[in-house]
Amino acid sequence: MENFSDDKVILSREEYMQLVASNERLQDAERRANAANKAKSDFLSSMSHEIRTPMNTVLGMNELIRMTLGDAELSIGEKISRVVGYTDGIQHSGEMLLYVINDILDISKIESGKFEIRSAPYHFEKLMEDILPLFRINAEGKNLLFSADIDKELPGYIEGDEVRIRQIITNIVNNAVKYTKEGSVSMTVSGRRSGDEVIYDIAVRDTGIGIKSENLVHLFDSFERVDSAETHYIEGTGLGLAIVKNLLDLMGGSIEVESVYGEGSVFTAHIPQRILSDEKISEYMPATGPDLSESSHHYYRDRKVLVVDDNIANLTVAKSFLERMKVEADTSASGREALERISEKHYDIIFLDHMMPELSGVKVLKEIRENPDKYQININTPFIVMTANAIIGAKEKYINEHGFDGYIAKPFRFAELDRMMSRYMEGEEIVPGAPAGAGGPPSGMGGPPAGMGGPPSGMGGPPPGVGGPPSGMGGPPPGMGGPPPGARGEVWDIDFKTGIETCGDEDTYNVVADAYLEIQGENAGKLNEYLRADDWENYRIVVHALKSSSLTLGAKNFSGFSATVENAANSFLEGEDIERNLGYLRGSYNSYAAAYAAVCETLRKYRSEGKS
């Protein structure tokens, strides 16, 4: 390049081509940025419509109810008839609004990397039994034919995130029904087995409007809704397929689509799941669950195992499972107590909870690794992290960054713990038909350990200055997920059957339930104390423990609420959206305390009646 006095610059050919290429890259980046901004603007405009439409209906119907009740010329019968009709409109609009909000929260959580995949055993046939009737009702509501063909020879008792599998299938089928005016929607389930994994191929075929070839590339984009001019009359966020694609990516699955515009489409999801037994889909029995007497497991006689967790419910379940395996099991409720045991006694495996007050499991392991002489007796012992942190990538982080030898997500089942144990020690395999007593209640488990707090007490009043949620804080911060206060009508039911299956049997469930109730007053006091002190680090530790133990007992909704609060605390402590997260933590306290009390009351009633 040469410079001249008249401000002209002479470029070589190579420099000129580089400048042209650079300008093209800048223009391309600008085009993509403008396209992204337009897509998001269009999305927000669409969301404004999707949210305002049901809200207008709710407010309008509510005003009509007030006018009807105040109309002196109408009889009581006429008022009731009209009000019932108006409430139907409110119900539909409320459900539509919740559907929109849940989609937005899901996609926000996924894109922020905070979405959790929680694996647990389930029966595929039971899942189908639950959702197929709903699909038929939705299709029949539009005068469409619906059919399902399932290969019943596929493995049926599997491990995966049943809730998200349900969401994937539901989103695909509902999408097909929405975009089909006449004809049919059909679903076929086939698959293939690969080692200890089965890949379900779920194909949904419709005779709907189809998709233009040029729009297929944008079909799974988060902020795109194809054929918007032709489909403006259809309710929804347009995020359903984007959520499906992201969920399948997190699970290691995939989705593909074939479509002819004007004739229909076929969406096929490939979903990998872990096989837990030789049970086929056709062999599912609704009355049965995972029965230890009917599945192979192991005895690990003369083996010593330490379980460290500040949550008595988790300790109780783990100790119960280990004693069934004929293991000599010790438990510690704190990291410091665990370090004392680890320095004095050899263990074949040590399970460490991550999030504990004062000394977390990560810090316990770090202390051991940095002081090998002091903990020489267990320096070669496998350390397994037990955690309710089941987000994608968590396992790799615990093993690669923190130095754990293994990872198990809470709440875990008997079979999961057995599989983890078998990786590190040989055991005596027990097959169906083993001697009686193998699956009986563990000895010495008649009640919770002493010293775990006084009798249950009420939650007490909120601290000064803490009332209901502040303006704009009616729900969790964006991406938090979980049920915000009131989203499910403040119904905090417990799925006792699932809880008993998680604990292994009803005797163990009762012990865990009593322990959960025993420390209600202690936990309530801690939550109140930490809230007053703005001690959100310890506040989230208590909530984290409640998330795990509540899920173990089958209190799924409250566990989800706990996850929401915990995520808000995590985000606040990481410096993300501080004002909003802090507002939510303070504003949600009353609702959270009331929900905790309601769960305990339900559990206490179950224990007093002695039935599920």
Coordinates of C-alpha atoms in Angstrom, one line a residue:
M1 CA 0.0 0.0 0.0
E2 CA 1.4 3.4 -1.0
N3 CA 0.5 6.9 0.4
F4 CA 0.4 10.1 -1.6
S5 CA 0.3 13.8 -0.5
D6 CA -3.2 14.4 -2.0
D7 CA -4.7 11.9 0.6
K8 CA -5.1 9.1 -2.0
V9 CA -4.1 5.5 -1.1
I10 CA -3.0 2.9 -3.6
L11 CA -3.9 -0.7 -2.6
S12 CA -2.3 -3.8 -3.9
R13 CA -4.7 -6.4 -5.4
E14 CA -4.2 -8.6 -2.4
E15 CA -5.1 -5.8 0.0
Y16 CA -8.1 -4.8 -2.1
M17 CA -9.4 -8.3 -2.0
Q18 CA -8.9 -8.5 1.7
L19 CA -10.8 -5.2 2.2
V20 CA -13.7 -6.5 0.0
A21 CA -13.9 -9.7 1.9
S22 CA -13.9 -7.8 5.2
N23 CA -16.7 -5.6 4.0
E24 CA -18.7 -8.6 2.9
R25 CA -18.3 -10.2 6.4
L26 CA -19.4 -7.0 8.1
Q27 CA -22.4 -6.7 5.8
D28 CA -23.3 -10.4 6.4
A29 CA -23.0 -9.9 10.2
E30 CA -25.2 -6.8 9.9
R31 CA -27.8 -8.7 7.9
R32 CA -27.8 -11.6 10.4
A33 CA -28.0 -9.2 13.4
N34 CA -30.9 -7.3 11.7
A35 CA -32.6 -10.6 10.9
A36 CA -32.2 -11.8 14.5
N37 CA -33.6 -8.5 15.8
K38 CA -36.5 -8.6 13.4
A39 CA -37.3 -12.2 14.4
K40 CA -37.2 -11.3 18.1
S41 CA -39.3 -8.2 17.5
D42 CA -41.8 -10.3 15.6
F43 CA -41.8 -12.9 18.4
L44 CA -42.4 -10.3 21.1
S45 CA -45.2 -8.8 19.0
S46 CA -46.7 -12.3 18.6
M47 CA -46.3 -12.9 22.4
S48 CA -48.0 -9.6 23.1
H49 CA -51.0 -10.8 21.1
E50 CA -50.9 -14.3 22.6
I51 CA -50.8 -12.9 26.2
R52 CA -53.2 -10.0 25.7
T53 CA -55.9 -12.1 24.0
P54 CA -56.6 -14.5 26.9
M55 CA -56.1 -11.7 29.4
N56 CA -58.7 -9.6 27.7
T57 CA -61.1 -12.6 27.8
V58 CA -60.4 -13.2 31.5
L59 CA -61.0 -9.6 32.4
G60 CA -64.0 -9.2 30.1
M61 CA -65.6 -12.4 31.4
N62 CA -65.0 -11.4 35.0
E63 CA -66.7 -8.0 34.3
L64 CA -69.7 -9.8 32.8
I65 CA -69.9 -12.0 35.9
R66 CA -70.0 -8.9 38.2
M67 CA -72.6 -7.3 36.0
T68 CA -74.7 -10.5 35.9
L69 CA -74.6 -11.0 39.7
G70 CA -75.6 -7.4 40.1
D71 CA -78.6 -7.5 37.7
A72 CA -81.7 -7.4 39.8
E73 CA -83.9 -8.4 36.8
L74 CA -82.3 -11.9 36.5
S75 CA -83.4 -14.9 38.5
I76 CA -80.9 -16.9 40.5
G77 CA -81.1 -19.7 38.0
E78 CA -80.4 -17.4 35.1
K79 CA -77.5 -15.9 36.9
I80 CA -75.9 -19.3 37.7
S81 CA -76.4 -20.4 34.1
R82 CA -74.7 -17.3 32.7
V83 CA -71.9 -17.3 35.3
V84 CA -71.1 -20.9 34.5
G85 CA -70.8 -20.1 30.8
Y86 CA -68.5 -17.2 31.6
T87 CA -66.2 -19.3 33.9
D88 CA -65.8 -21.8 31.0
G89 CA -64.3 -18.9 29.0
I90 CA -62.1 -17.9 31.9
Q91 CA -60.9 -21.4 32.4
H92 CA -59.9 -21.9 28.7
S93 CA -58.2 -18.5 28.6
G94 CA -56.3 -19.1 31.8
E95 CA -55.0 -22.5 30.5
M96 CA -54.0 -20.8 27.3
L97 CA -52.1 -18.1 29.2
L98 CA -50.3 -20.7 31.4
Y99 CA -49.4 -22.6 28.3
V100 CA -47.8 -19.5 26.7
I101 CA -45.9 -18.7 29.9
N102 CA -44.6 -22.2 30.3
D103 CA -43.3 -22.2 26.7
I104 CA -41.5 -18.9 27.3
L105 CA -40.0 -20.1 30.5
D106 CA -38.9 -23.4 29.0
I107 CA -37.1 -21.9 26.0
S108 CA -35.5 -19.2 28.3
K109 CA -34.2 -21.9 30.6
I110 CA -32.9 -24.0 27.8
E111 CA -31.1 -21.1 26.1
S112 CA -29.6 -20.0 29.4
G113 CA -28.1 -23.5 30.0
K114 CA -30.1 -24.0 33.2
F115 CA -32.5 -26.6 32.0
E116 CA -32.4 -29.9 34.0
I117 CA -32.8 -33.4 32.7
R118 CA -33.8 -35.6 35.6
S119 CA -33.6 -39.3 34.9
A120 CA -35.7 -41.8 36.9
P121 CA -37.2 -45.3 36.2
Y122 CA -40.6 -45.4 34.5
H123 CA -42.8 -47.6 32.4
F124 CA -43.3 -46.6 28.8
E125 CA -46.7 -48.2 28.5
K126 CA -47.9 -46.3 31.6
L127 CA -46.8 -43.1 29.9
M128 CA -48.8 -44.0 26.8
E129 CA -51.8 -44.9 28.9
D130 CA -51.7 -41.4 30.4
I131 CA -51.4 -39.3 27.2
L132 CA -53.1 -41.2 24.4
P133 CA -56.7 -40.5 25.7
L134 CA -55.9 -36.8 25.8
F135 CA -54.7 -36.9 22.2
R136 CA -57.9 -38.6 21.1
I137 CA -60.0 -36.0 22.9
N138 CA -58.1 -33.2 21.3
A139 CA -58.4 -34.7 17.8
E140 CA -62.0 -35.6 18.2
G141 CA -62.7 -32.0 19.2
K142 CA -61.7 -31.0 15.6
N143 CA -63.5 -34.0 14.0
L144 CA -60.1 -35.6 13.3
L145 CA -59.3 -39.4 13.4
F146 CA -56.5 -40.3 15.8
S147 CA -54.7 -43.6 15.9
A148 CA -51.7 -45.1 17.6
D149 CA -49.6 -48.1 16.7
I150 CA -47.0 -49.2 19.3
D151 CA -44.5 -52.0 18.9
K152 CA -45.2 -53.8 22.2
E153 CA -42.0 -55.9 21.9
L154 CA -39.8 -53.0 22.7
P155 CA -38.2 -52.7 26.2
G156 CA -40.8 -51.2 28.5
Y157 CA -39.1 -50.5 31.9
I158 CA -36.6 -47.8 31.2
E159 CA -34.8 -44.8 32.7
G160 CA -35.1 -41.2 31.5
D161 CA -36.9 -37.9 32.1
E162 CA -40.5 -39.1 31.9
V163 CA -41.8 -35.5 32.3
R164 CA -39.8 -34.2 29.3
I165 CA -40.5 -37.3 27.2
R166 CA -44.2 -36.6 27.8
Q167 CA -43.6 -33.0 26.8
I168 CA -41.8 -33.9 23.6
I169 CA -44.5 -36.3 22.4
T170 CA -47.3 -34.0 23.5
N171 CA -45.8 -31.0 21.7
I172 CA -45.4 -33.0 18.4
V173 CA -48.9 -34.5 18.5
N174 CA -50.6 -31.2 19.5
N175 CA -48.7 -29.4 16.7
A176 CA -50.1 -31.9 14.2
V177 CA -53.7 -31.5 15.5
K178 CA -53.4 -27.7 15.5
Y179 CA -52.3 -27.6 11.9
T180 CA -54.8 -30.2 10.6
K181 CA -58.2 -29.0 9.5
E182 CA -59.6 -32.3 8.3
G183 CA -58.5 -35.9 8.0
S184 CA -56.3 -37.7 10.6
V185 CA -53.4 -37.7 12.9
S186 CA -51.6 -41.0 13.6
M187 CA -48.7 -42.0 15.8
T188 CA -46.4 -45.0 15.4
V189 CA -43.8 -46.1 17.9
S190 CA -41.0 -48.4 16.7
G191 CA -37.4 -48.6 17.8
R192 CA -34.2 -50.5 18.1
R193 CA -32.0 -51.8 20.9
S194 CA -28.3 -51.0 21.3
G195 CA -26.6 -52.6 24.3
D196 CA -28.3 -51.3 27.4
E197 CA -30.1 -48.5 25.5
V198 CA -33.3 -48.4 23.4
I199 CA -33.9 -45.7 20.9
Y200 CA -37.7 -45.1 20.4
D201 CA -38.6 -43.8 17.0
I202 CA -41.9 -41.9 17.4
A203 CA -43.4 -40.8 14.2
V204 CA -46.5 -38.5 14.0
R205 CA -48.2 -38.2 10.6
D206 CA -50.9 -35.7 9.8
T207 CA -53.0 -34.6 6.8
G208 CA -52.6 -30.9 7.6
I209 CA -51.5 -27.9 5.7
G210 CA -47.9 -29.1 5.3
I211 CA -44.8 -26.9 5.3
K212 CA -43.1 -25.1 2.3
S213 CA -39.7 -26.5 1.5
E214 CA -38.1 -23.1 2.0
N215 CA -39.5 -22.9 5.6
L216 CA -38.2 -26.3 6.7
V217 CA -34.8 -24.8 7.6
H218 CA -36.4 -22.4 10.1
L219 CA -38.9 -24.9 11.6
F220 CA -37.1 -25.5 14.9
D221 CA -35.8 -21.9 15.4
S222 CA -36.8 -20.3 18.7
F223 CA -38.0 -17.0 17.4
E224 CA -39.5 -18.1 14.0
R225 CA -43.0 -19.1 13.2
V226 CA -43.3 -20.2 9.6
D227 CA -46.3 -19.5 7.4
S228 CA -47.5 -16.8 9.8
A229 CA -49.9 -15.3 7.3
E230 CA -51.6 -18.7 6.7
T231 CA -51.6 -19.7 10.4
H232 CA -52.4 -16.5 12.2
Y233 CA -55.7 -17.9 13.5
I234 CA -53.9 -20.7 15.4
E235 CA -53.3 -20.2 19.1
G236 CA -49.9 -20.8 20.7
T237 CA -46.4 -19.4 21.0
G238 CA -44.8 -21.2 18.0
L239 CA -42.1 -22.4 20.5
G240 CA -43.3 -26.0 20.8
L241 CA -41.1 -27.5 18.1
A242 CA -38.1 -25.4 19.2
I243 CA -38.5 -26.8 22.7
V244 CA -38.8 -30.3 21.3
K245 CA -35.6 -29.9 19.3
N246 CA -33.7 -28.5 22.3
L247 CA -34.9 -31.2 24.7
L248 CA -33.9 -34.0 22.3
D249 CA -30.5 -32.4 21.9
L250 CA -30.1 -32.4 25.7
M251 CA -31.0 -36.1 25.8
G252 CA -28.8 -37.1 22.9
G253 CA -31.7 -37.7 20.6
S254 CA -32.9 -36.0 17.3
I255 CA -35.9 -35.1 15.2
E256 CA -36.6 -35.0 11.5
V257 CA -39.5 -33.9 9.3
E258 CA -40.9 -34.8 5.9
S259 CA -43.6 -32.6 4.5
V260 CA -45.5 -31.9 1.3
Y261 CA -47.1 -28.4 1.3
G262 CA -50.9 -28.8 1.2
E263 CA -50.9 -32.5 1.9
G264 CA -49.4 -33.1 5.4
S265 CA -46.3 -33.8 7.4
V266 CA -44.4 -36.5 9.3
F267 CA -42.4 -35.6 12.4
T268 CA -40.1 -38.4 13.7
A269 CA -38.4 -38.1 17.1
H270 CA -35.6 -40.5 18.0
I271 CA -35.4 -40.8 21.8
P272 CA -32.7 -42.8 23.5
Q273 CA -33.5 -44.3 26.9
R274 CA -31.6 -46.6 29.3
I275 CA -33.0 -50.1 29.6
L276 CA -33.6 -51.3 33.2
S277 CA -34.9 -54.8 32.7
D278 CA -36.0 -57.3 30.1
E279 CA -39.6 -56.3 30.6
K280 CA -41.4 -55.6 27.3
I281 CA -44.0 -52.9 26.8
S282 CA -46.6 -55.6 26.4
E283 CA -45.7 -57.0 29.8
Y284 CA -46.5 -53.9 31.8
M285 CA -48.8 -54.5 34.7
P286 CA -50.5 -51.3 36.1
A287 CA -50.6 -52.6 39.6
T288 CA -46.9 -53.4 39.8
G289 CA -43.9 -51.2 40.2
P290 CA -40.2 -51.9 40.7
D291 CA -40.3 -54.9 43.0
L292 CA -37.0 -55.9 44.6
S293 CA -38.1 -59.5 44.9
E294 CA -38.7 -59.7 41.1
S295 CA -35.5 -58.1 39.9
S296 CA -31.8 -59.1 40.2
H297 CA -29.6 -57.1 42.6
H298 CA -26.5 -57.8 44.7
Y299 CA -25.3 -58.4 48.2
Y300 CA -22.0 -56.8 49.2
R301 CA -21.3 -58.6 52.4
D302 CA -18.6 -57.3 54.7
R303 CA -18.3 -54.1 52.7
K304 CA -18.2 -50.7 54.5
V305 CA -19.8 -47.6 53.0
L306 CA -20.1 -44.1 54.3
V307 CA -23.0 -41.8 53.2
V308 CA -22.6 -38.0 53.9
D309 CA -25.7 -35.8 53.6
D310 CA -27.2 -33.1 55.8
N311 CA -30.7 -34.2 54.8
I312 CA -32.0 -36.9 57.1
A313 CA -34.5 -38.2 54.5
N314 CA -31.7 -38.9 52.0
L315 CA -29.6 -40.6 54.7
T316 CA -32.6 -42.8 55.7
V317 CA -33.3 -43.9 52.2
A318 CA -29.6 -44.6 51.4
K319 CA -29.0 -46.5 54.6
S320 CA -32.1 -48.5 54.0
F321 CA -31.0 -49.5 50.5
L322 CA -27.5 -50.3 51.6
E323 CA -28.6 -52.5 54.4
R324 CA -30.8 -54.4 51.9
M325 CA -27.5 -55.1 50.1
K326 CA -26.0 -56.5 53.3
V327 CA -23.6 -53.5 53.5
E328 CA -22.2 -52.1 56.7
A329 CA -23.5 -48.5 56.3
D330 CA -22.4 -45.5 58.3
T331 CA -23.9 -42.0 57.9
S332 CA -22.7 -38.5 58.6
A333 CA -24.9 -35.4 58.6
S334 CA -22.1 -32.9 58.1
G335 CA -18.8 -32.5 56.2
R336 CA -16.7 -32.0 59.3
E337 CA -18.1 -35.2 61.0
A338 CA -17.4 -37.0 57.7
L339 CA -13.8 -35.9 57.7
E340 CA -13.3 -37.3 61.2
R341 CA -14.7 -40.7 60.1
I342 CA -12.7 -40.8 56.9
S343 CA -9.5 -40.1 58.8
E344 CA -10.2 -43.0 61.2
K345 CA -12.0 -45.8 59.3
H346 CA -11.5 -47.4 55.9
Y347 CA -14.5 -47.5 53.6
D348 CA -15.0 -49.3 50.3
I349 CA -17.1 -46.4 48.9
I350 CA -17.9 -43.0 50.2
F351 CA -21.0 -41.1 48.9
L352 CA -20.8 -37.3 49.4
D353 CA -23.7 -34.8 49.1
H354 CA -22.6 -31.7 47.3
M355 CA -24.5 -28.9 48.9
M356 CA -24.1 -28.9 52.7
P357 CA -23.8 -26.0 55.2
E358 CA -20.3 -24.9 56.2
L359 CA -18.4 -27.7 54.4
S360 CA -19.8 -28.9 51.1
G361 CA -19.0 -32.3 49.5
V362 CA -16.7 -30.6 47.0
K363 CA -14.8 -29.0 49.9
V364 CA -14.6 -32.3 51.8
L365 CA -13.1 -34.0 48.8
K366 CA -10.7 -31.1 48.2
E367 CA -9.5 -31.3 51.8
I368 CA -8.9 -35.1 51.5
R369 CA -7.0 -34.7 48.2
E370 CA -4.8 -31.9 49.6
N371 CA -3.9 -33.8 52.8
P372 CA -3.2 -37.4 51.6
D373 CA -1.2 -38.3 54.7
K374 CA -4.0 -37.5 57.1
Y375 CA -6.6 -39.4 55.1
Q376 CA -4.2 -42.1 53.8
I377 CA -6.6 -44.9 54.9
N378 CA -9.1 -43.8 52.3
I379 CA -6.9 -42.2 49.7
N380 CA -7.8 -44.9 47.1
T381 CA -11.5 -45.1 48.1
P382 CA -14.0 -44.2 45.3
F383 CA -15.8 -40.9 46.2
I384 CA -19.2 -40.6 44.6
V385 CA -21.1 -37.3 44.5
M386 CA -24.8 -37.5 45.4
T387 CA -26.6 -34.4 44.2
A388 CA -29.9 -33.0 43.0
N389 CA -28.0 -30.9 40.5
A390 CA -28.9 -32.9 37.4
I391 CA -28.4 -30.3 34.7
I392 CA -26.7 -31.3 31.5
G393 CA -22.9 -31.4 31.9
A394 CA -23.1 -31.6 35.7
K395 CA -21.7 -35.2 35.8
E396 CA -18.7 -34.2 33.7
K397 CA -18.0 -31.2 35.9
Y398 CA -18.1 -33.1 39.2
I399 CA -15.7 -35.8 37.8
N400 CA -13.4 -33.7 35.6
E401 CA -13.2 -30.5 37.6
H402 CA -13.9 -31.6 41.2
G403 CA -12.2 -35.0 41.1
F404 CA -15.1 -37.3 42.0
D405 CA -14.9 -40.9 40.8
G406 CA -18.7 -41.1 40.1
Y407 CA -22.0 -39.3 40.1
I408 CA -25.5 -40.2 41.1
A409 CA -28.5 -37.9 40.9
K410 CA -31.1 -37.6 43.7
P411 CA -33.6 -38.9 44.3
F412 CA -32.1 -42.3 43.3
R413 CA -33.7 -45.7 43.2
F414 CA -32.5 -49.0 44.6
A415 CA -31.4 -50.3 41.2
E416 CA -29.4 -47.1 40.5
L417 CA -27.5 -47.4 43.7
D418 CA -26.9 -51.1 43.1
R419 CA -25.5 -50.3 39.6
M420 CA -23.2 -47.7 41.0
M421 CA -21.9 -50.0 43.7
S422 CA -21.3 -52.8 41.2
R423 CA -18.9 -50.6 39.3
Y424 CA -16.5 -50.5 42.2
M425 CA -16.9 -53.8 44.0
E426 CA -17.9 -57.4 43.3
G427 CA -21.1 -58.6 44.9
E428 CA -23.2 -61.7 45.2
E429 CA -25.9 -61.5 42.5
I430 CA -29.4 -62.2 43.9
V431 CA -31.9 -63.3 41.3
P432 CA -35.7 -63.6 41.4
G433 CA -36.7 -66.4 43.8
A434 CA -33.9 -65.5 46.3
P435 CA -34.5 -66.6 50.0
A436 CA -37.2 -64.7 51.9
G437 CA -36.1 -61.7 53.8
A438 CA -33.8 -60.3 51.2
G439 CA -36.1 -57.4 50.6
G440 CA -37.5 -56.9 54.1
P441 CA -37.3 -53.7 56.1
P442 CA -33.8 -53.0 57.4
S443 CA -33.1 -53.5 61.0
G444 CA -32.8 -50.6 63.3
M445 CA -34.8 -48.3 61.0
G446 CA -37.9 -47.9 63.2
G447 CA -37.5 -44.2 63.5
P448 CA -35.3 -41.2 62.6
P449 CA -32.0 -40.8 64.3
A450 CA -32.0 -39.0 67.6
G451 CA -31.1 -35.4 67.9
M452 CA -32.7 -34.3 64.6
G453 CA -34.8 -31.5 66.1
G454 CA -37.9 -31.1 68.3
P455 CA -41.5 -31.8 67.4
P456 CA -42.9 -30.3 64.3
S457 CA -44.1 -26.7 64.6
G458 CA -45.7 -24.1 62.4
M459 CA -44.0 -21.9 60.0
G460 CA -44.5 -18.9 62.1
G461 CA -45.2 -15.4 60.7
P462 CA -43.1 -13.7 58.1
P463 CA -40.3 -11.3 59.2
P464 CA -41.1 -7.6 59.4
G465 CA -41.5 -6.0 56.1
V466 CA -42.0 -9.2 54.1
G467 CA -45.4 -9.3 52.7
G468 CA -46.7 -10.7 49.4
P469 CA -44.7 -10.5 46.2
P470 CA -43.9 -6.9 45.1
S471 CA -45.3 -5.4 42.0
G472 CA -44.3 -7.4 39.0
M473 CA -43.0 -10.3 41.1
G474 CA -46.0 -12.6 40.8
G475 CA -43.9 -15.4 39.1
P476 CA -40.4 -16.5 39.0
P477 CA -37.7 -14.6 37.1
P478 CA -37.3 -15.4 33.4
G479 CA -35.9 -18.9 32.9
M480 CA -36.5 -20.0 36.5
G481 CA -39.2 -22.5 35.6
G482 CA -41.1 -24.6 38.2
P483 CA -44.5 -23.8 39.5
P484 CA -44.8 -20.2 40.6
P485 CA -46.9 -19.5 43.7
G486 CA -50.6 -20.0 42.8
A487 CA -49.9 -21.5 39.3
R488 CA -51.4 -24.8 40.4
G489 CA -54.1 -23.4 42.7
E490 CA -51.9 -23.8 45.7
V491 CA -52.5 -27.6 45.6
W492 CA -49.5 -29.3 47.1
D493 CA -50.5 -32.9 46.8
I494 CA -48.2 -35.9 47.3
D495 CA -47.9 -38.8 45.0
F496 CA -47.6 -41.5 47.7
K497 CA -47.2 -44.4 45.3
T498 CA -44.2 -42.8 43.6
G499 CA -42.7 -41.9 46.9
I500 CA -43.1 -45.5 48.2
E501 CA -41.5 -46.8 45.0
T502 CA -38.6 -44.4 45.4
C503 CA -38.0 -45.4 49.0
G504 CA -38.3 -49.1 48.2
D505 CA -41.2 -50.0 50.5
E506 CA -43.9 -48.4 52.7
D507 CA -42.0 -49.0 55.9
T508 CA -39.0 -47.0 54.7
Y509 CA -41.3 -44.4 53.3
N510 CA -42.9 -44.0 56.7
V511 CA -39.5 -43.6 58.4
V512 CA -38.5 -40.9 55.8
A513 CA -41.8 -39.2 56.2
D514 CA -41.4 -39.0 60.0
A515 CA -37.9 -37.7 59.7
Y516 CA -39.2 -35.0 57.2
L517 CA -41.8 -33.9 59.7
E518 CA -39.5 -34.1 62.6
I519 CA -37.3 -31.3 61.2
Q520 CA -40.1 -29.1 59.8
G521 CA -39.8 -26.7 62.7
E522 CA -36.0 -26.6 62.4
N523 CA -36.1 -25.9 58.7
A524 CA -38.9 -23.3 59.1
G525 CA -36.8 -21.5 61.7
K526 CA -33.7 -21.5 59.4
L527 CA -35.6 -20.2 56.4
N528 CA -37.0 -17.4 58.6
E529 CA -33.6 -16.6 60.1
Y530 CA -31.7 -16.6 56.8
L531 CA -34.3 -14.4 55.1
R532 CA -34.1 -11.8 57.9
A533 CA -30.3 -11.8 57.6
D534 CA -30.3 -11.8 53.8
D535 CA -28.2 -15.0 54.0
W536 CA -29.1 -16.4 50.7
E537 CA -26.2 -18.9 50.6
N538 CA -27.6 -20.8 53.5
Y539 CA -31.2 -20.1 52.5
R540 CA -30.6 -21.9 49.2
I541 CA -28.9 -24.9 51.0
V542 CA -32.1 -25.5 53.0
V543 CA -34.3 -25.1 49.9
H544 CA -32.0 -27.4 48.0
A545 CA -32.4 -30.1 50.7
L546 CA -36.2 -29.7 50.6
K547 CA -36.2 -30.0 46.8
S548 CA -34.5 -33.4 47.1
S549 CA -36.3 -34.8 50.1
S550 CA -39.7 -33.6 48.9
L551 CA -39.2 -35.3 45.6
T552 CA -38.2 -38.5 47.4
L553 CA -41.5 -38.5 49.2
G554 CA -43.5 -37.8 46.0
A555 CA -44.2 -34.1 46.7
K556 CA -43.4 -33.2 43.0
N557 CA -45.0 -29.8 42.9
F558 CA -43.4 -28.5 46.0
S559 CA -40.0 -30.0 44.9
G560 CA -40.5 -28.0 41.6
F561 CA -41.3 -24.8 43.6
S562 CA -38.1 -25.5 45.6
A563 CA -36.1 -25.8 42.4
T564 CA -37.5 -22.4 41.3
V565 CA -36.5 -20.7 44.5
E566 CA -33.1 -22.4 44.5
N567 CA -32.5 -21.3 40.9
A568 CA -33.3 -17.7 41.8
A569 CA -30.9 -17.9 44.8
N570 CA -28.2 -19.3 42.5
S571 CA -28.7 -16.6 40.0
F572 CA -28.6 -13.9 42.6
L573 CA -25.4 -15.2 44.2
E574 CA -23.8 -15.4 40.7
G575 CA -24.7 -11.7 40.2
E576 CA -27.4 -12.3 37.6
D577 CA -30.4 -9.9 37.4
I578 CA -29.8 -9.1 41.1
E579 CA -32.8 -6.8 41.7
R580 CA -35.3 -9.1 40.2
N581 CA -34.0 -12.3 41.8
L582 CA -33.7 -10.7 45.2
G583 CA -37.3 -9.4 44.8
Y584 CA -38.5 -12.9 44.0
L585 CA -36.7 -14.5 46.9
R586 CA -38.2 -12.1 49.4
G587 CA -41.6 -11.9 47.7
S588 CA -42.0 -15.7 47.4
Y589 CA -41.2 -16.4 51.0
N590 CA -44.8 -16.4 52.3
S591 CA -46.0 -18.6 49.5
Y592 CA -43.1 -21.0 49.9
A593 CA -43.6 -21.2 53.7
A594 CA -47.3 -21.9 53.2
A595 CA -46.6 -24.6 50.6
Y596 CA -44.1 -26.3 52.9
A597 CA -46.6 -26.2 55.7
A598 CA -49.3 -27.6 53.4
V599 CA -47.1 -30.5 52.3
C600 CA -46.2 -31.3 55.9
E601 CA -49.9 -31.2 56.8
T602 CA -50.8 -33.6 54.0
L603 CA -47.9 -35.9 55.1
R604 CA -48.9 -35.7 58.7
K605 CA -52.5 -36.7 57.8
Y606 CA -51.3 -39.6 55.8
R607 CA -49.2 -40.9 58.7
S608 CA -52.0 -40.4 61.2
E609 CA -54.4 -42.4 59.0
G610 CA -51.8 -45.0 58.2
K611 CA -52.8 -45.3 54.5
S612 CA -51.7 -43.9 51.1

